[in-house]
Structure formats: C-alpha cells, structure tokens
Coordinates of C-alpha atoms in Angstrom, one line a residue:
X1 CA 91.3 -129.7 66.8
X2 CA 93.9 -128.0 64.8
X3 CA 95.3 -124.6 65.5
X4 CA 94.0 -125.3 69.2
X5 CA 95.8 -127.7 70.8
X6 CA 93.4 -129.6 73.6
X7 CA 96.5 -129.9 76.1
X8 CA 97.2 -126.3 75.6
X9 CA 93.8 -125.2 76.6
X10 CA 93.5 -127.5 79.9
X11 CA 96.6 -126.4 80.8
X12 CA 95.5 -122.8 80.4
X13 CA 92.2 -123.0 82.3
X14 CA 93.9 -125.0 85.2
X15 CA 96.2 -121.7 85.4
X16 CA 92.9 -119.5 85.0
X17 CA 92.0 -120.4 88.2
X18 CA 94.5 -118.5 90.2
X19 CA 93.9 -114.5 90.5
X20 CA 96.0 -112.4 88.7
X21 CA 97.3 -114.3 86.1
X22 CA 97.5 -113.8 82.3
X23 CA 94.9 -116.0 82.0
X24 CA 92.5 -114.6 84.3
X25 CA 93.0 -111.3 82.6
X26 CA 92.5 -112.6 79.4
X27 CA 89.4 -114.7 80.2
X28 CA 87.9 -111.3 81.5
X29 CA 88.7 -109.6 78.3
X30 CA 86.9 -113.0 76.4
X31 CA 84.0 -112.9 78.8
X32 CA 83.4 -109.0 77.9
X33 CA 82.8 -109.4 74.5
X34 CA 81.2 -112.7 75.0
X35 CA 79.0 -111.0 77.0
X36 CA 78.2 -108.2 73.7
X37 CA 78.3 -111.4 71.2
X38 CA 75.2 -112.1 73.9
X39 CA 73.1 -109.3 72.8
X40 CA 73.7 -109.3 68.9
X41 CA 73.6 -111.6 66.3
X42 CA 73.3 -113.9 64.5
X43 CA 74.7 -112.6 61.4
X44 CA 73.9 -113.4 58.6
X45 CA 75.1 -112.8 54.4
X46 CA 71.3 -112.2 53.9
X47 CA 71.0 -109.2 56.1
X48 CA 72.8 -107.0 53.6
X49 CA 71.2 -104.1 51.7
X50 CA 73.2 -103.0 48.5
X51 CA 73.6 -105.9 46.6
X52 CA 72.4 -106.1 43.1
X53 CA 69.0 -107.4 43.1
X54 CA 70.3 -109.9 40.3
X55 CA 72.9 -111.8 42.3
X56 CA 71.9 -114.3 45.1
X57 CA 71.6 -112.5 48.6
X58 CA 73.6 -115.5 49.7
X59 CA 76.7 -114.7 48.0
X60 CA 79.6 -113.1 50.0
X61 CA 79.6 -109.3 48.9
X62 CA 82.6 -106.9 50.2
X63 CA 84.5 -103.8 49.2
X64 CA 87.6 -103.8 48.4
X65 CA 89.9 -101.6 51.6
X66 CA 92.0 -99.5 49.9
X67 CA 89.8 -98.3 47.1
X68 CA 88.0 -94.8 47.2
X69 CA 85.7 -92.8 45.0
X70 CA 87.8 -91.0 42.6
X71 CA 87.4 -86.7 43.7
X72 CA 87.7 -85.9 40.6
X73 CA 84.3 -87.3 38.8
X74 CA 80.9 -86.4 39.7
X75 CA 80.2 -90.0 40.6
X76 CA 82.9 -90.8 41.3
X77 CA 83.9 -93.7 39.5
X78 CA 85.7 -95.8 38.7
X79 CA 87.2 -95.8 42.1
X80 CA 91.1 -95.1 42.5
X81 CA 93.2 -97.2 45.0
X82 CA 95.2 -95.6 48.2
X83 CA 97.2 -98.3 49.2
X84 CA 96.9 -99.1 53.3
X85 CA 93.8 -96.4 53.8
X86 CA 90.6 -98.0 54.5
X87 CA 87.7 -96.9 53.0
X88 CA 84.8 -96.6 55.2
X89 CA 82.1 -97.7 53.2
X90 CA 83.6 -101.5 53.9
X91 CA 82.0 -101.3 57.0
X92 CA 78.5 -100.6 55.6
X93 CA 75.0 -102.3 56.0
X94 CA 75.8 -102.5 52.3
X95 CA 78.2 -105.4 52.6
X96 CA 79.2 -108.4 54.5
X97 CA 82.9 -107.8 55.7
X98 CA 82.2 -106.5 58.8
X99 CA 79.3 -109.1 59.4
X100 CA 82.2 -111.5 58.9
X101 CA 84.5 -110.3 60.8
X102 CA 81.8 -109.8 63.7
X103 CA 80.6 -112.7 63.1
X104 CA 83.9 -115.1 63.9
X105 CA 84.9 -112.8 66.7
X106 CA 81.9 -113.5 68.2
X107 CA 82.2 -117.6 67.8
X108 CA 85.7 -117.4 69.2
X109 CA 84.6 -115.2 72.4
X110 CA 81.6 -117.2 72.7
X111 CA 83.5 -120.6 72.2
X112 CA 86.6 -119.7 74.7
X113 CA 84.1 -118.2 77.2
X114 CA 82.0 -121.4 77.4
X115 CA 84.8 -123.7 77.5
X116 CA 86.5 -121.8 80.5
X117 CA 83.3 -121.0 82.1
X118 CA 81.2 -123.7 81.0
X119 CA 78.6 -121.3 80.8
X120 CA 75.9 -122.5 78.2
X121 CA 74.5 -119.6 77.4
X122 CA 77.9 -118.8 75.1
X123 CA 77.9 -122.1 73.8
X124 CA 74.5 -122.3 72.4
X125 CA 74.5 -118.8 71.2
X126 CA 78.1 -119.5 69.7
X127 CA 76.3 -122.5 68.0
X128 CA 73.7 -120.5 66.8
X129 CA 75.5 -118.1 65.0
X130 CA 77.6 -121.0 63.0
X131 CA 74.1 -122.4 61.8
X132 CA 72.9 -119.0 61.0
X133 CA 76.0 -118.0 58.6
X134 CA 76.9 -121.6 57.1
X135 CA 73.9 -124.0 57.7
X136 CA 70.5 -122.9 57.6
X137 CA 68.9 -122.7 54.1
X138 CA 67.3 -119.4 54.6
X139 CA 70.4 -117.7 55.6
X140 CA 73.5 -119.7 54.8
X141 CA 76.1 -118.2 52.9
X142 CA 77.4 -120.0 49.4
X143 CA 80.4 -121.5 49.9
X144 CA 82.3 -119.0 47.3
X145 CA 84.0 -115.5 46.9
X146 CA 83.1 -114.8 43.7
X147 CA 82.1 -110.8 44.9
X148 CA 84.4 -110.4 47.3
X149 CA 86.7 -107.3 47.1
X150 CA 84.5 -105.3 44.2
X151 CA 85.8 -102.1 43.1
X152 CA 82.7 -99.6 41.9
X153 CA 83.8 -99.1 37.9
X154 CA 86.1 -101.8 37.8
X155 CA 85.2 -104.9 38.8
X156 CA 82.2 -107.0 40.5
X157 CA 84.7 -109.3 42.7
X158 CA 88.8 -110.4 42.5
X159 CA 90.8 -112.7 43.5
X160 CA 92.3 -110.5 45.9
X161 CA 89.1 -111.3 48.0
X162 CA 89.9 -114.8 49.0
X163 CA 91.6 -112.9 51.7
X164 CA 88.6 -112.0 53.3
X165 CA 87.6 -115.9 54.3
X166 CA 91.1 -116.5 55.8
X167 CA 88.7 -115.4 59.0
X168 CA 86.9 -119.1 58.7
X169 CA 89.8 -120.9 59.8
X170 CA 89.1 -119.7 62.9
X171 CA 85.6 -121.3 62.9
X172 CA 87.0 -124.6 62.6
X173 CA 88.4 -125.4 66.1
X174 CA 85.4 -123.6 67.7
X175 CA 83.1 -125.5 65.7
X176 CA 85.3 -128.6 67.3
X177 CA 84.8 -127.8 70.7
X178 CA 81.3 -126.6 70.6
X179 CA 80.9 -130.7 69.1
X180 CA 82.8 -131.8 71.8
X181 CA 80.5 -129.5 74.5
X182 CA 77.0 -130.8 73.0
X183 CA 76.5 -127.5 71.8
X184 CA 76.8 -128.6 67.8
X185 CA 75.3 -132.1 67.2
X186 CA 76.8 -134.4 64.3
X187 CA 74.6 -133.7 61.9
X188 CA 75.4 -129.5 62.3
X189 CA 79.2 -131.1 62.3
X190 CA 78.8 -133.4 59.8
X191 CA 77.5 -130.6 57.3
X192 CA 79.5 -127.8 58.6
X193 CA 82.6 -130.3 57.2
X194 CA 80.3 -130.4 53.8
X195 CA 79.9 -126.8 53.5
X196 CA 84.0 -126.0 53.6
X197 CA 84.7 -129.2 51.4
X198 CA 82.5 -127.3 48.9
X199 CA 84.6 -124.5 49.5
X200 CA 87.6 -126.0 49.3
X201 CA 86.9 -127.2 45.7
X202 CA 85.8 -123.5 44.8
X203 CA 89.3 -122.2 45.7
X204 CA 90.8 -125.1 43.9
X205 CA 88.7 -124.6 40.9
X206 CA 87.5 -121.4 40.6
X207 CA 88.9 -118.2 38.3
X208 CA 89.2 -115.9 41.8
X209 CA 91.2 -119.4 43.0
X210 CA 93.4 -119.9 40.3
X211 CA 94.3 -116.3 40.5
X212 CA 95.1 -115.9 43.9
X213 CA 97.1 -119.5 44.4
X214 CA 99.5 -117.3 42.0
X215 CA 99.9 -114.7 44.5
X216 CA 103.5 -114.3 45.4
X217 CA 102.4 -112.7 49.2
X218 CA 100.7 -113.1 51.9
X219 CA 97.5 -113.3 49.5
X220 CA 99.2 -117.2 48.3
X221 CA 100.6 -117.8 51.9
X222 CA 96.7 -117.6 53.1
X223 CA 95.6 -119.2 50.4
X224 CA 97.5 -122.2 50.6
X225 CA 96.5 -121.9 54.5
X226 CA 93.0 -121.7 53.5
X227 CA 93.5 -124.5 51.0
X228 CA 95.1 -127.1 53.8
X229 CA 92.7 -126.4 56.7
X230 CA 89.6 -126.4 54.9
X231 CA 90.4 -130.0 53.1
X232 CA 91.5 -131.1 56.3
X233 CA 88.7 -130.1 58.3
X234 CA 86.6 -131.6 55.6
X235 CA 88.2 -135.0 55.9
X236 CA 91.3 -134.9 53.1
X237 CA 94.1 -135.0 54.9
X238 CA 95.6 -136.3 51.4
X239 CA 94.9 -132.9 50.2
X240 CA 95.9 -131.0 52.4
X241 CA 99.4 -132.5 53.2
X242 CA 99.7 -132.1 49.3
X243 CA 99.7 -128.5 49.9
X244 CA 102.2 -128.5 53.0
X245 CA 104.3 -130.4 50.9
X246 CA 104.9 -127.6 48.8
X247 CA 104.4 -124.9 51.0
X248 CA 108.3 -124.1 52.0
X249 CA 109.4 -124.2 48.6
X250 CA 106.7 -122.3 47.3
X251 CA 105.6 -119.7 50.1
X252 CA 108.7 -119.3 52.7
X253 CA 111.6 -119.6 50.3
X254 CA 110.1 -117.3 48.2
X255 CA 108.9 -114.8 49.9
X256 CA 111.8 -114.7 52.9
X257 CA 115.1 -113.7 52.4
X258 CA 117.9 -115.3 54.3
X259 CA 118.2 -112.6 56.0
X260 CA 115.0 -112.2 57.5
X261 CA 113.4 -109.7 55.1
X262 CA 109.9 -110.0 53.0
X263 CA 110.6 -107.8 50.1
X264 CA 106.9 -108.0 48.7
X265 CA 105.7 -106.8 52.1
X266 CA 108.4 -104.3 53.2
X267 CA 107.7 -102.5 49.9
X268 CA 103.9 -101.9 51.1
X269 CA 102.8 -98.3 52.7
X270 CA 102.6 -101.0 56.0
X271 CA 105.5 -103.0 56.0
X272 CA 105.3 -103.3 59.9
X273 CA 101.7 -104.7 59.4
X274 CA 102.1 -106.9 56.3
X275 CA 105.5 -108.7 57.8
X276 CA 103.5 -109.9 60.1
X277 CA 100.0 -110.6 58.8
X278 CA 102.4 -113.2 56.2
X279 CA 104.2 -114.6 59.3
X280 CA 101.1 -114.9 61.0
X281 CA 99.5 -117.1 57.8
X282 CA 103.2 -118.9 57.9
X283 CA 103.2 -120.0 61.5
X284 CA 99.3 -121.3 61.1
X285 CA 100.6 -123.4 58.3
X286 CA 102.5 -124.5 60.5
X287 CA 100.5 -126.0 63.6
X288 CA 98.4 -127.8 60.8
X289 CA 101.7 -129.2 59.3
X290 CA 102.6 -130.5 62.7
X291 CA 98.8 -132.0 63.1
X292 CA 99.9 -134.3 59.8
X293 CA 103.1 -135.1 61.2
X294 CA 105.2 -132.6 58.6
X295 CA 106.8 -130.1 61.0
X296 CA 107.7 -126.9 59.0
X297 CA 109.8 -125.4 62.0
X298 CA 111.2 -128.0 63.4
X299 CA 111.8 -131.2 60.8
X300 CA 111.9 -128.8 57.5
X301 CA 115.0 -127.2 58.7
X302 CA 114.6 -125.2 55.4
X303 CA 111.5 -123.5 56.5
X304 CA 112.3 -123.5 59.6
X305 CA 115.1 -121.3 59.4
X306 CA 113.6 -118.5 57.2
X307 CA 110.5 -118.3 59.1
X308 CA 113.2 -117.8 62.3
X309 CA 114.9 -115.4 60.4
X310 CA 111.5 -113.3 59.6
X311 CA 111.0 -113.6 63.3
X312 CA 114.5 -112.2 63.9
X313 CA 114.2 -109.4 61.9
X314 CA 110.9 -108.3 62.6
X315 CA 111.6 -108.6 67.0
X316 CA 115.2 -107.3 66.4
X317 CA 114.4 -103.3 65.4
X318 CA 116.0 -104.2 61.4
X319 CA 113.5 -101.9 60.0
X320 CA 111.7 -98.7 60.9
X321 CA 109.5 -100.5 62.9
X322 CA 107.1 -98.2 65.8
X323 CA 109.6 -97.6 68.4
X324 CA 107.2 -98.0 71.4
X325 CA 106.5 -101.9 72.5
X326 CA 103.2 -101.4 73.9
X327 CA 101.6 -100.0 70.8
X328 CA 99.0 -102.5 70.1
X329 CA 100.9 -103.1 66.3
X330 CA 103.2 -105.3 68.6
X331 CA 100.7 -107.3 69.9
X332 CA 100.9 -109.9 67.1
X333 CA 104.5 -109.8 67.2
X334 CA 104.2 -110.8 71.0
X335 CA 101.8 -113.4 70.2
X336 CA 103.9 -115.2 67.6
X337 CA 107.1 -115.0 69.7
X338 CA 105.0 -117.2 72.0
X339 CA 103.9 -119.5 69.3
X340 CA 107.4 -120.1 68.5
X341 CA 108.8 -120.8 71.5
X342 CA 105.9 -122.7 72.6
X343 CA 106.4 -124.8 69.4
X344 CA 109.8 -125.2 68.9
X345 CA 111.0 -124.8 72.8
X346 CA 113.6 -122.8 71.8
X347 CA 114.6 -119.7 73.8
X348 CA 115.8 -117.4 71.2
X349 CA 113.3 -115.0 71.8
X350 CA 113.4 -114.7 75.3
X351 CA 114.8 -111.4 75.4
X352 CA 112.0 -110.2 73.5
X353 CA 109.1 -111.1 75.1
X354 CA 108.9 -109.4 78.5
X355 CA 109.0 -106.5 76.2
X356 CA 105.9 -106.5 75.1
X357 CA 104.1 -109.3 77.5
X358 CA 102.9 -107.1 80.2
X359 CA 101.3 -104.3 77.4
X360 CA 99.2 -107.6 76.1
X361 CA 97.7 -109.2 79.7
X362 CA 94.4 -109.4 77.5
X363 CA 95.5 -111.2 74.3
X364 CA 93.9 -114.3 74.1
X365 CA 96.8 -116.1 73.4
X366 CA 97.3 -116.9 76.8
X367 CA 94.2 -119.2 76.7
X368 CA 95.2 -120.5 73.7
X369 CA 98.8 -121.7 74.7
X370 CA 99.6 -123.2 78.0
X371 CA 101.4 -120.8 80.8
X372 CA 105.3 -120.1 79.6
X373 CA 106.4 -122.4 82.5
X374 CA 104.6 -125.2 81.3
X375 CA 106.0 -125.3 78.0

C-alpha cells in the first residue's frame, strides 16, 4: 500500500484490542459510519440531475465553493465569487461533489471497519461502491475533470477543479486491502489500476491539467500528489518518482518560507485552514516519496526543513490562529504532528501534542499509525 503502511495498521489493531484506547475509540467512530455507509450507496456520477442533457452523464460535474448568484441580476448570473463561503448548491442532487465526497468516506469507513472487524459485510459493500463509481460500464465515471468547478455565466469547468479528485488518493490503499481481503478480485484490481492510469494521462495532458500543474498553491502541491500516486498506483513508478524528484524545488521551496510561513495561503480569508490543507498534500507526498525510497523529510534535508518549519509555525501560535485546541480546525494539525513524529522519530513536537490529542480520541489516525509508544 502507500499512504497506509501494513505494519502500522497491525500494530494498531493489536492495540484495538484493549478497552479504552485511542484505538478502540476510533474504531467505534469507523464502525458508526460504516454502519450508515451500510444503508446508502452505491454512488454513482450517473445519479445526478442537472447536467446538460448534451454532455455524457458520466462526466464528473461540480460547482465551484465559493461562487454565488450575483443579487444584483434577475438571474443572477454570471455568478460572483466570496472567497472561503460555501455555496450550498455544491451539495445538490444537481452535482456530483458531495456523491464524491460520500462516496470515499464511505470506502475508507467500510475498508478500516472490515479490516479491524473482519466483518464482510463492510468489505463487500466497500467493494461494491468502488465498482459502482469507477468500473461498471453503466455507471463508471470517465476518468476526467473536464466540468469540475463550473461557474453559472462563466465557465462550464476549470482547472481549479482537479482539486476535487485529490479525494481518490484515498481509494487507492482501500482498494489495496479490500484485494488483499478477497473482497476485490484481480480483474476489479487490475482495471481499477487502468481506470487511474487513464487518469493520470488526463492530468498530464489535458488543458484543466496543464493549468493547474502551474498552480503556485496547494492547487500544484495536490496536483503533483495526484500526479505521483495515481502513476504509481497504475504501475509507473518511473513517473511518479519523476514528479518527487521535483517536488521540493518546485512545491516546498516555493511555497514555504524559511521561516515557516505560506504566503499564498496566509493571504486567503482561511489561512488557518489553507496552511494546513497544503501541509497536508506536502506530508502525503511524502509517505509516497519514502515508498520509492526518496525521503522528502528525512534524506532531502532541504524539504525537510521547510516542511518542519511550516509545522513549527502553524503548532507554535505565529499567526492568528483559533485560540482553543479542541476546536475541531486543530484536528488536522494534531493528526500531522503525529505523522511527523511517527515518520521522522523526532520529538520536536512533543509538547504539542497532548494539546490537542485527547479533543481527537476519534480521529482515525490512530488506526492508521501505530500507538505513540510503538513508534
């Protein structure tokens, strides 16, 4: 697997076991919405209603967040952007975003609550769900973003949308396990691998693609995550390290002062939110850099460093940050403090996590790395 290291996970259900451990609180927070994911689904790109009879129903179709009718016109088009306020209608029947999202929370409940359980019933529906969306004709989803993000009055899809399929990564170590459980057989593996080496070469070659690998935030940082795990997963590693190999001099060095600070992100009406969401693409790039044997945070001192530094700044109170440590904005910052230390060994941030670690019992990072005292 990549992002889910197998050690770390047997390590993790060994601790389950006991009562009253992080694990067994998060595993009951998995198992809950496992148990939903139970009584839903499959989604599928095809259940939408709004999009234009035209277009293939199997395309991706979103709204872009921030983007709102404009008050002033009767229909109001075209629609006018407020940066970090979500527009509702993303959520409709209309589009596919929350389908997505939905859809990949559900594999990764399903996934971690078979694998800790080894319950069947989550496995097979988990391995349902991943046919439904990427493998069966009838419903499958093309592997592009080409309307991703539209803005009524302005524009039918963007670049910008590419963020929306940073979700998939995720999809990728579930559909590993689920292969390893029975629950996927090789030929729903073998084309699962087909369906994101066909997207890889969209966002290689693609208008949207080109585009966003010139983003110069977290939009390139997920990019080139997107980029590397997908031609991995897909069977070119020679691909993917290509992208590692440039991925401190062109994403971290760029985009992270030396003294901590993400200009391009700070600047947003979020900062708190966006300093994170970049780190959180950075540190990914990461594990995958380690699974080729090119450690960003430990060999690339270089990248190493800044990404500390981030982590530094954004733990340390260096900005106008919320002031209370269990609002649940801190639990990614909790999550990658673990990652780091579970990843480097270092202790830097020692200080910082009992802060926030008993506010998070639930996160499901504590199936996903082993117990701190196992490190």
């Amino acid at each position: 697997m990549m992002f889910w290291h197998a050690d770390w996970l047997q390590r993790a259900k060994a601790a389950h076991s006991s009562p009253a451990t992080r694990q067994s609180q998060a595993l009951e927070a998995v198992i809950c919405n496992a148990d939903r994911a139970l009584q839903r689904g499959p989604f599928s790109v095809t259940q939408k209603t709004g999009f234009p009879p035209d277009r293939d129903i199997h395309d991706y179709y979103s709204l872009a967040p921030y983007w709102w009718p404009d008050p002033d016109k009767e229909n109001g088009l075209p629609y006018t952007r407020r940066d970090g306020q979500t527009n509702p209608e993303r959520y409709g029947d209309g589009v596919d975003g929350w389908r997505r999202h939905e859809m990949v929370q559900d594999v990764t409940s399903l996934t971690l609550a078979g694998y800790f359980t080894e319950d069947p019933r989550y496995l097979d529906h988990a391995a349902r769900q991943i046919r439904v969306w990427f493998l069966n004709p009838e419903t499958a989803m093309n592997p592009n973003m080409n309307y991703s993000q539209y803005i009524p009055g302005r524009s039918s899809g963007r670049s910008y949308g590419i963020i929306d399929s940073r979700a998939f990564i995720r999809i990728i170590d579930a559909a590993r396990l689920l292969h390893q459980s029975g629950a996927l057989n090789d030929d729903d593996l073998a084309s699962l691998k087909n369906w994101f080496g066909r997207f890889a070469a969209w966002l290689a070659e693609s208008e949207h693609g080109r585009q966003e690998q010139k983003a110069e935030n977290n939009h390139g940082t997920f990019y080139d995550l997107q980029l590397a795990s997908f031609h991995w997963f897909s069977g070119d590693e020679d691909l993917a390290a290509e992208v590692i190999a440039a991925f401190t001099g062109k994403r971290v060095l760029m985009q992270i002062g030396q003294d901590g600070r993400m200009p391009r992100e700070l600047a947003r009406t979020r900062p708190f939110h966006y300093t994170l969401f970049n780190l959180q693409a950075m540190m990914n790039m990461a594990l995958i850099a380690d699974r080729l044997g090119m450690e960003l945070l430990t060999i690339d001192r270089e990248a190493g460093d800044r990404i500390h530094s981030a982590i530094t700044f954004v733990s340390g109170g260096g900005h106008d940050w919320p002031l209370d440590r269990t609002h649940p904005d801190y639990m990614p910052l909790y999550e990658l403090l673990r990652l780091h230390e579970t990843m480097t060994g270092m202790d830097d941030f020692g200080a910082s996590i009992p802060k926030s670690e008993t506010a998070f019992d639930a996160s499901v990072i504590h199936l996903l790395l082993p117990p701190r005292n196992q490190r």
